[in-house]
Coordinates of N, CA and C in Angstrom, one line a residue:
Q2 N 17.6 35.5 26.3 CA 15.9 35.1 26.8 C 15.9 33.8 26.3
K3 N 15.7 32.7 26.8 CA 15.1 31.2 26.1 C 13.5 30.9 27.0
L4 N 12.5 30.7 25.6 CA 11.6 30.1 25.6 C 11.4 28.5 25.9
H5 N 11.0 28.1 26.9 CA 10.5 26.6 27.3 C 9.1 26.4 26.6
F6 N 9.1 25.4 25.8 CA 8.0 24.5 25.7 C 7.8 23.2 26.1
A7 N 6.7 22.3 26.4 CA 6.6 20.8 26.4 C 5.4 20.2 24.8
S8 N 6.0 19.4 24.8 CA 6.1 18.9 23.8 C 4.4 18.0 24.3
R9 N 3.7 18.0 23.1 CA 2.3 17.3 23.4 C 2.2 16.4 22.6
T10 N 1.1 15.3 23.3 CA 0.9 14.7 21.8 C -0.4 14.0 21.4
R11 N -1.5 14.7 22.4 CA -2.6 14.8 22.0 C -2.9 16.2 20.7
R12 N -3.5 15.7 19.8 CA -3.8 16.5 18.7 C -5.4 17.1 18.7
D13 N -5.0 18.6 18.9 CA -6.7 19.3 18.5 C -5.9 19.8 17.1
V14 N -7.5 20.0 16.9 CA -7.4 20.4 15.3 C -8.2 22.0 15.6
A15 N -7.8 22.7 14.6 CA -8.3 23.7 14.3 C -8.1 24.6 12.3
E16 N -9.1 25.2 11.8 CA -8.5 25.5 10.7 C -8.0 26.7 10.6
R17 N -7.0 27.3 10.1 CA -6.1 27.9 9.8 C -5.8 28.7 8.0
E18 N -5.6 29.6 8.4 CA -5.2 30.0 7.3 C -3.0 29.1 6.5
P19 N -2.8 29.5 5.7 CA -2.2 28.6 5.3 C -0.4 29.0 6.0
P20 N 0.6 28.1 6.6 CA 1.2 28.1 7.2 C 2.1 29.6 7.1
Q21 N 2.4 30.2 8.2 CA 3.6 31.5 8.2 C 3.7 31.3 9.0
P22 N 5.2 30.9 9.3 CA 6.4 31.2 10.6 C 6.2 32.4 11.0
S23 N 5.9 32.8 12.2 CA 5.9 33.8 12.9 C 6.7 33.9 14.1
F24 N 7.7 32.8 14.6 CA 8.2 33.5 15.3 C 9.0 32.1 15.8
R25 N 10.7 32.7 16.4 CA 11.4 31.7 16.5 C 11.6 31.5 17.9
G26 N 12.3 30.7 18.4 CA 12.2 30.5 19.5 C 13.3 29.1 19.6
E27 N 13.1 28.7 21.1 CA 14.0 27.3 21.0 C 13.3 25.9 22.1
V28 N 13.6 24.9 21.9 CA 12.4 24.2 22.5 C 13.4 23.7 23.4
R29 N 13.6 23.7 24.5 CA 14.1 22.3 25.5 C 14.1 21.4 25.9
Q30 N 14.7 20.4 25.8 CA 14.7 19.0 26.3 C 16.6 18.5 26.7
S31 N 15.8 18.5 28.8 CA 16.4 18.4 29.3 C 17.3 19.3 28.7
R32 N 19.0 19.0 28.4 CA 19.9 19.6 28.1 C 20.1 20.0 26.7
N33 N 19.4 19.8 25.7 CA 19.7 19.9 25.0 C 18.4 21.1 24.2
S34 N 18.8 21.8 23.6 CA 18.2 23.2 22.5 C 18.3 22.8 21.3
E35 N 16.9 22.9 20.7 CA 16.5 23.5 19.4 C 15.8 24.2 19.0
R36 N 16.4 24.9 17.8 CA 16.2 26.0 17.2 C 15.1 25.8 16.5
I37 N 14.2 26.5 16.5 CA 12.2 26.0 16.3 C 12.2 27.1 15.2
T38 N 10.4 26.8 15.0 CA 9.9 27.9 14.2 C 8.7 27.5 14.2
V39 N 7.5 28.5 14.8 CA 6.5 28.5 15.3 C 5.7 28.7 13.3
V40 N 5.0 27.6 13.3 CA 4.2 27.3 11.6 C 2.8 27.4 12.3
N41 N 2.0 27.3 13.1 CA 0.7 26.9 13.7 C 0.3 27.0 14.7
I42 N -0.8 28.6 15.4 CA -1.1 29.0 16.3 C -2.7 28.4 16.9
V43 N -3.1 27.9 17.7 CA -3.9 27.9 17.6 C -4.4 28.8 18.8
D44 N -3.9 28.5 19.9 CA -3.5 29.1 21.6 C -2.3 28.9 22.0
P45 N -2.3 29.6 23.3 CA -1.1 28.8 24.0 C -0.9 27.4 24.4
H46 N -1.8 26.5 24.4 CA -1.6 25.2 24.7 C -2.1 24.4 23.3
N47 N -1.8 25.0 22.4 CA -1.9 23.8 21.0 C -1.7 24.9 19.9
F48 N -0.2 24.9 19.9 CA 0.7 25.1 18.6 C 1.7 24.2 18.0
T49 N 1.8 24.8 17.1 CA 3.0 23.4 16.2 C 4.1 24.1 15.5
V50 N 5.0 23.5 16.1 CA 6.5 24.3 15.5 C 7.7 23.0 14.4
Q51 N 8.4 23.6 13.5 CA 9.0 22.8 13.0 C 10.4 22.6 13.6
L52 N 11.6 22.0 13.8 CA 12.8 21.8 14.2 C 13.6 23.1 12.8
V53 N 14.0 23.6 13.3 CA 14.9 24.6 12.3 C 15.8 23.9 11.4
S54 N 16.5 22.5 12.3 CA 17.5 21.7 11.5 C 16.7 20.9 10.2
D55 N 15.7 20.8 10.4 CA 14.9 19.7 9.5 C 14.5 20.9 8.0
Q56 N 14.5 22.3 8.7 CA 13.8 23.0 7.1 C 14.6 22.5 5.7
A57 N 15.9 22.1 5.4 CA 16.1 21.5 4.4 C 14.9 20.5 3.8
R58 N 15.1 19.4 5.1 CA 14.0 19.1 4.4 C 12.4 18.7 4.3
V59 N 12.3 19.7 4.5 CA 10.6 20.1 4.7 C 10.1 20.8 2.9
E60 N 11.5 21.5 2.8 CA 11.8 22.3 1.1 C 11.6 21.0 0.5
K61 N 12.3 20.0 0.4 CA 12.5 18.8 -0.1 C 11.1 18.0 -0.8
I62 N 10.6 17.7 0.8 CA 9.5 17.3 0.2 C 8.1 18.4 -0.7
S63 N 8.5 19.5 -0.1 CA 7.4 20.8 -0.7 C 7.9 20.6 -2.0
N64 N 8.9 20.5 -2.9 CA 9.1 19.7 -4.0 C 9.2 19.2 -4.7
N65 N 8.9 17.7 -4.5 CA 8.5 16.7 -4.6 C 7.1 16.6 -4.8
L66 N 6.6 17.0 -3.8 CA 5.3 16.9 -4.0 C 4.6 18.0 -4.9
R67 N 5.5 18.8 -5.2 CA 4.9 20.0 -6.5 C 5.2 19.6 -7.4
A68 N 6.7 18.7 -7.7 CA 6.6 18.1 -9.5 C 5.4 16.5 -9.4
Y69 N 5.5 16.1 -8.0 CA 4.7 15.0 -8.1 C 3.1 15.6 -9.1
S70 N 2.6 16.5 -8.0 CA 1.0 16.6 -8.5 C 1.1 17.1 -10.2
E71 N 2.3 17.6 -10.5 CA 2.3 18.0 -12.0 C 2.5 17.1 -12.8
H72 N 3.0 16.0 -12.7 CA 2.8 15.0 -13.3 C 2.0 14.0 -13.8
S73 N 1.7 13.4 -15.1 CA 0.7 12.6 -15.2 C 0.3 11.7 -14.6
S74 N 1.1 10.8 -13.6 CA 1.5 9.5 -12.7 C 0.9 10.0 -11.5
A75 N 0.9 11.5 -11.2 CA -0.4 11.4 -9.9 C -1.5 10.9 -9.8
T76 N -2.0 9.9 -8.9 CA -3.4 9.5 -8.7 C -3.7 10.4 -8.2
R77 N -5.4 10.6 -8.0 CA -6.8 10.9 -8.2 C -7.2 9.5 -7.1
L78 N -7.4 9.4 -5.5 CA -7.5 9.1 -4.6 C -9.3 8.4 -5.1
K79 N -9.4 7.0 -5.4 CA -10.8 6.6 -5.7 C -11.5 6.6 -4.3
Q80 N -11.2 6.5 -3.0 CA -11.6 6.0 -2.0 C -11.0 6.9 -0.9
V81 N -11.7 7.8 -0.3 CA -10.9 8.2 0.7 C -11.8 7.4 2.1
K82 N -10.4 7.3 3.1 CA -11.1 7.0 4.2 C -9.9 7.8 6.1
R83 N -11.0 7.7 7.0 CA -10.2 8.6 8.0 C -8.7 8.0 8.5
E84 N -7.6 8.7 8.4 CA -6.6 8.3 9.2 C -5.9 8.4 7.8
Q85 N -6.1 7.8 6.6 CA -5.5 7.7 5.4 C -4.9 9.0 5.4
L86 N -3.3 8.7 4.6 CA -2.0 9.7 4.3 C -2.4 10.1 3.2
V87 N -2.2 11.6 2.4 CA -2.8 11.7 1.6 C -1.8 13.0 0.6
C88 N -2.0 13.5 -0.4 CA -1.2 14.8 -0.7 C -2.3 15.2 -0.8
A89 N -2.8 16.9 -0.2 CA -3.7 17.5 -0.2 C -3.3 19.0 -0.9
M90 N -4.1 19.7 -2.0 CA -3.7 20.9 -1.8 C -3.9 21.7 -1.4
F91 N -3.4 23.0 -0.7 CA -4.5 23.4 0.5 C -4.8 25.1 0.0
N92 N -5.8 25.8 0.1 CA -5.7 27.0 -0.5 C -5.2 27.7 -1.0
D93 N -3.9 27.9 -1.0 CA -2.8 28.6 -1.5 C -2.9 27.7 -3.2
G94 N -2.7 27.1 -3.3 CA -3.1 26.1 -4.5 C -1.6 24.7 -4.7
E95 N -0.8 25.2 -3.4 CA 0.5 24.4 -3.1 C -0.1 22.7 -2.9
W96 N 0.7 21.9 -2.8 CA 0.2 20.4 -2.3 C 1.5 20.6 -1.3
Y97 N 0.7 19.7 0.0 CA 1.4 19.1 0.9 C 0.8 17.7 1.8
R98 N 1.9 17.4 2.4 CA 1.5 15.9 2.9 C 0.4 16.8 4.1
G99 N -0.6 15.4 4.3 CA -1.5 15.4 5.4 C -2.4 13.6 5.5
R100 N -3.6 13.8 6.7 CA -3.5 13.1 7.3 C -5.1 13.7 6.8
I101 N -6.4 12.6 6.4 CA -7.5 13.2 6.5 C -8.1 12.1 8.2
Q102 N -8.6 13.4 8.7 CA -9.5 13.6 10.1 C -10.7 13.4 10.4
A103 N -11.2 13.3 9.1 CA -12.9 13.4 9.3 C -13.3 13.3 7.7
L104 N -14.1 12.4 7.4 CA -14.8 12.8 6.3 C -16.3 13.5 6.6
R105 N -16.9 14.2 5.4 CA -18.1 14.2 5.4 C -19.4 13.6 5.3
G106 N -20.3 13.9 6.7 CA -21.5 13.1 6.9 C -20.7 12.0 8.1
H107 N -20.1 12.6 8.6 CA -19.5 11.4 9.2 C -19.2 12.7 10.9
K108 N -19.5 12.8 12.0 CA -19.2 13.3 12.9 C -18.3 13.5 13.5
A109 N -17.2 13.9 13.4 CA -16.1 14.0 14.6 C -15.7 14.8 15.5
K110 N -15.5 14.8 17.1 CA -15.1 15.0 17.9 C -14.1 16.7 17.4
G111 N -14.9 18.0 18.4 CA -13.6 19.1 18.2 C -13.6 19.4 16.4
I112 N -14.0 18.6 15.7 CA -14.3 19.2 13.9 C -15.3 19.8 13.7
P113 N -14.8 21.0 12.9 CA -15.9 22.0 12.6 C -16.7 21.4 11.4
S114 N -17.9 22.1 11.1 CA -19.0 21.6 10.4 C -18.4 22.1 8.8
P115 N -19.0 20.7 7.9 CA -17.8 21.3 6.4 C -18.1 22.3 5.1
P116 N -18.1 23.1 5.0 CA -18.4 24.2 4.0 C -19.1 23.2 2.9
P117 N -20.5 24.1 2.3 CA -20.5 23.4 0.9 C -19.2 23.1 -0.1
G118 N -19.5 21.9 -0.5 CA -18.3 21.7 -1.5 C -17.1 20.8 -1.1
S119 N -17.0 20.6 0.6 CA -16.0 20.3 0.8 C -16.1 18.7 1.5
D120 N -15.2 17.8 1.5 CA -15.4 16.3 1.6 C -14.5 16.1 2.3
A121 N -13.7 16.2 3.0 CA -12.0 15.9 3.6 C -11.7 16.9 4.6
Y122 N -11.9 16.5 6.1 CA -11.3 17.5 6.8 C -9.9 16.9 6.9
I123 N -9.0 17.7 7.0 CA -7.5 17.6 6.7 C -6.5 18.1 7.9
E124 N -5.7 16.9 8.2 CA -4.5 17.9 9.0 C -3.5 17.6 8.2
Y125 N -2.5 19.1 7.9 CA -1.6 19.3 7.1 C 0.1 18.9 7.9
T126 N 0.2 17.3 7.9 CA 1.4 16.7 8.8 C 2.6 17.4 9.0
D127 N 3.1 18.4 8.2 CA 4.2 19.0 8.1 C 4.4 20.5 8.7
F128 N 2.7 21.1 9.0 CA 2.5 22.2 9.6 C 1.4 22.2 10.5
G129 N 0.9 21.3 10.5 CA -0.5 21.4 11.7 C -1.9 21.6 11.6
N130 N -1.6 22.4 10.7 CA -2.9 23.0 10.2 C -4.0 22.1 9.9
C131 N -5.3 22.5 9.7 CA -6.4 22.1 9.4 C -7.5 22.6 8.4
G132 N -8.1 21.8 7.8 CA -8.8 22.4 7.1 C -9.7 21.5 6.1
W133 N -11.3 21.8 6.0 CA -11.8 21.1 4.7 C -11.1 21.3 3.2
V134 N -11.5 20.1 2.4 CA -11.0 20.5 1.3 C -12.3 19.2 0.5
P135 N -12.2 19.8 -1.0 CA -12.7 19.0 -1.7 C -12.4 17.8 -2.2
K136 N -12.8 16.1 -2.4 CA -12.2 15.5 -3.3 C -11.2 15.5 -3.9
K137 N -11.7 16.5 -4.8 CA -10.3 16.4 -6.1 C -9.3 17.2 -5.7
W138 N -9.5 17.4 -4.4 CA -8.2 18.4 -4.0 C -6.9 17.0 -3.5
L139 N -7.5 15.8 -3.7 CA -6.5 14.8 -3.1 C -5.8 14.1 -3.9
L140 N -4.5 13.2 -3.4 CA -3.4 12.5 -4.9 C -3.2 11.7 -3.5
Q141 N -2.9 10.8 -4.1 CA -2.4 9.4 -3.7 C -0.8 10.0 -3.5
L142 N -0.7 9.6 -1.5 CA 0.6 10.3 -1.1 C 1.7 9.0 -1.6
P143 N 3.1 9.6 -2.7 CA 4.0 8.9 -2.8 C 4.4 7.7 -1.7
S144 N 4.7 7.1 -1.8 CA 5.1 5.7 -0.9 C 6.3 6.2 -0.1
N145 N 6.9 6.9 -0.7 CA 8.6 7.2 -0.4 C 8.6 7.9 0.8
L146 N 7.5 9.3 0.5 CA 6.8 10.6 1.7 C 6.4 10.3 2.9
M147 N 5.7 8.9 2.6 CA 4.8 8.3 3.6 C 5.9 7.7 4.9
K148 N 7.0 7.6 4.6 CA 8.1 7.0 5.0 C 8.3 8.2 6.0
I149 N 8.2 9.3 6.0 CA 9.3 10.7 6.8 C 8.2 10.5 7.8
P150 N 8.9 11.2 8.3 CA 8.2 11.4 9.8 C 7.1 12.8 9.7
P151 N 6.3 13.2 10.3 CA 5.7 14.2 10.1 C 6.7 15.4 10.6
M152 N 6.9 16.7 10.2 CA 8.0 17.8 10.4 C 6.9 18.5 11.1
A153 N 5.9 18.8 11.7 CA 5.4 19.4 12.7 C 5.2 18.9 14.0
H154 N 5.7 19.6 15.4 CA 5.7 18.8 16.3 C 4.5 19.6 17.6
L155 N 3.3 19.2 17.5 CA 2.3 19.8 18.3 C 3.6 20.4 20.0
C156 N 2.9 21.5 20.1 CA 3.7 21.9 21.5 C 2.7 22.4 22.4
S157 N 2.5 22.8 24.2 CA 1.6 23.5 24.4 C 3.0 24.5 25.7
L158 N 2.6 25.5 26.0 CA 3.5 26.5 26.5 C 3.9 25.8 28.2
A159 N 5.0 25.2 28.6 CA 4.8 25.2 29.9 C 4.8 25.6 31.4
D160 N 4.3 25.2 32.3 CA 3.6 25.8 33.1 C 2.5 27.1 32.9
I161 N 1.5 26.7 31.9 CA 0.7 27.9 31.7 C -0.7 27.4 32.0
K162 N -1.7 27.7 32.9 CA -3.0 27.3 32.7 C -3.9 27.5 31.6
P163 N -5.0 27.2 31.0 CA -6.1 27.9 30.6 C -6.4 28.1 31.5
T164 N -7.1 29.4 31.3 CA -8.3 30.4 32.1 C -9.4 29.8 31.5
Q165 N -10.7 30.2 32.8 CA -11.8 29.5 32.5 C -12.5 30.9 32.1
L166 N -13.4 31.0 31.0 CA -14.0 31.7 31.1 C -15.2 32.2 31.9
R167 N -16.2 32.9 32.3 CA -17.3 33.1 32.7 C -18.1 33.0 31.4
E168 N -19.1 33.1 31.6 CA -20.6 33.3 30.8 C -20.3 34.8 30.4
G169 N -20.4 35.1 28.9 CA -20.1 36.4 28.6 C -18.9 37.3 27.9
E170 N -18.7 36.7 28.2 CA -16.1 37.2 28.2 C -16.0 36.1 27.0
A171 N -15.3 37.3 26.4 CA -15.1 36.5 25.2 C -13.3 36.7 25.3

C-alpha cells in the first residue's frame, strides 16, 4: 500500500518536541516515487518529511554543526533579524540549522507568544519544527551550510479537506 502526499509551499509553524521520525511512507511525484521519513506532524494538512535518500546528508550537516558549535571560532550573533539563517540550539542540547521567523516584541501571524527568556522564534529547516529560543542559543551559520537547501519538505495529505469544528467541540 502506498500513501500519496501533496507537497506544499506555505510554511505554517507550531511548537513541537524534538524531531523524531515516526512514520515511513512514499511520496509520489508523477511516475517517480521517493521513500520518506515523516519528521514533524502538526496535523494532516501540515507535516514535514525528509527524503530517505537525504539521510546521509542530514547526518553530515548535524556532525558539522556539532563540531562547529564546540570550536572556538563559533560566532555568537550580535544582531538578529527575521528570515536570518542561523545555527540554533534545540532544547535537546543539539545544534540545528534554522531560520528566524519572529522576534520578541514583534507580533507575527500564527506564531505563539514567547515564553519568558526567549528572544527568537526559530523554524528548524531540516526538520520543520519550530520554537522560541534565547539569543544565547543562536550562532552564526557557517556559509558552507547556508548553501545547502532545507532537508525538510512541507506536505499535506492529498484530497483531504479540513473539518470545521463547531463551537464547543475539540
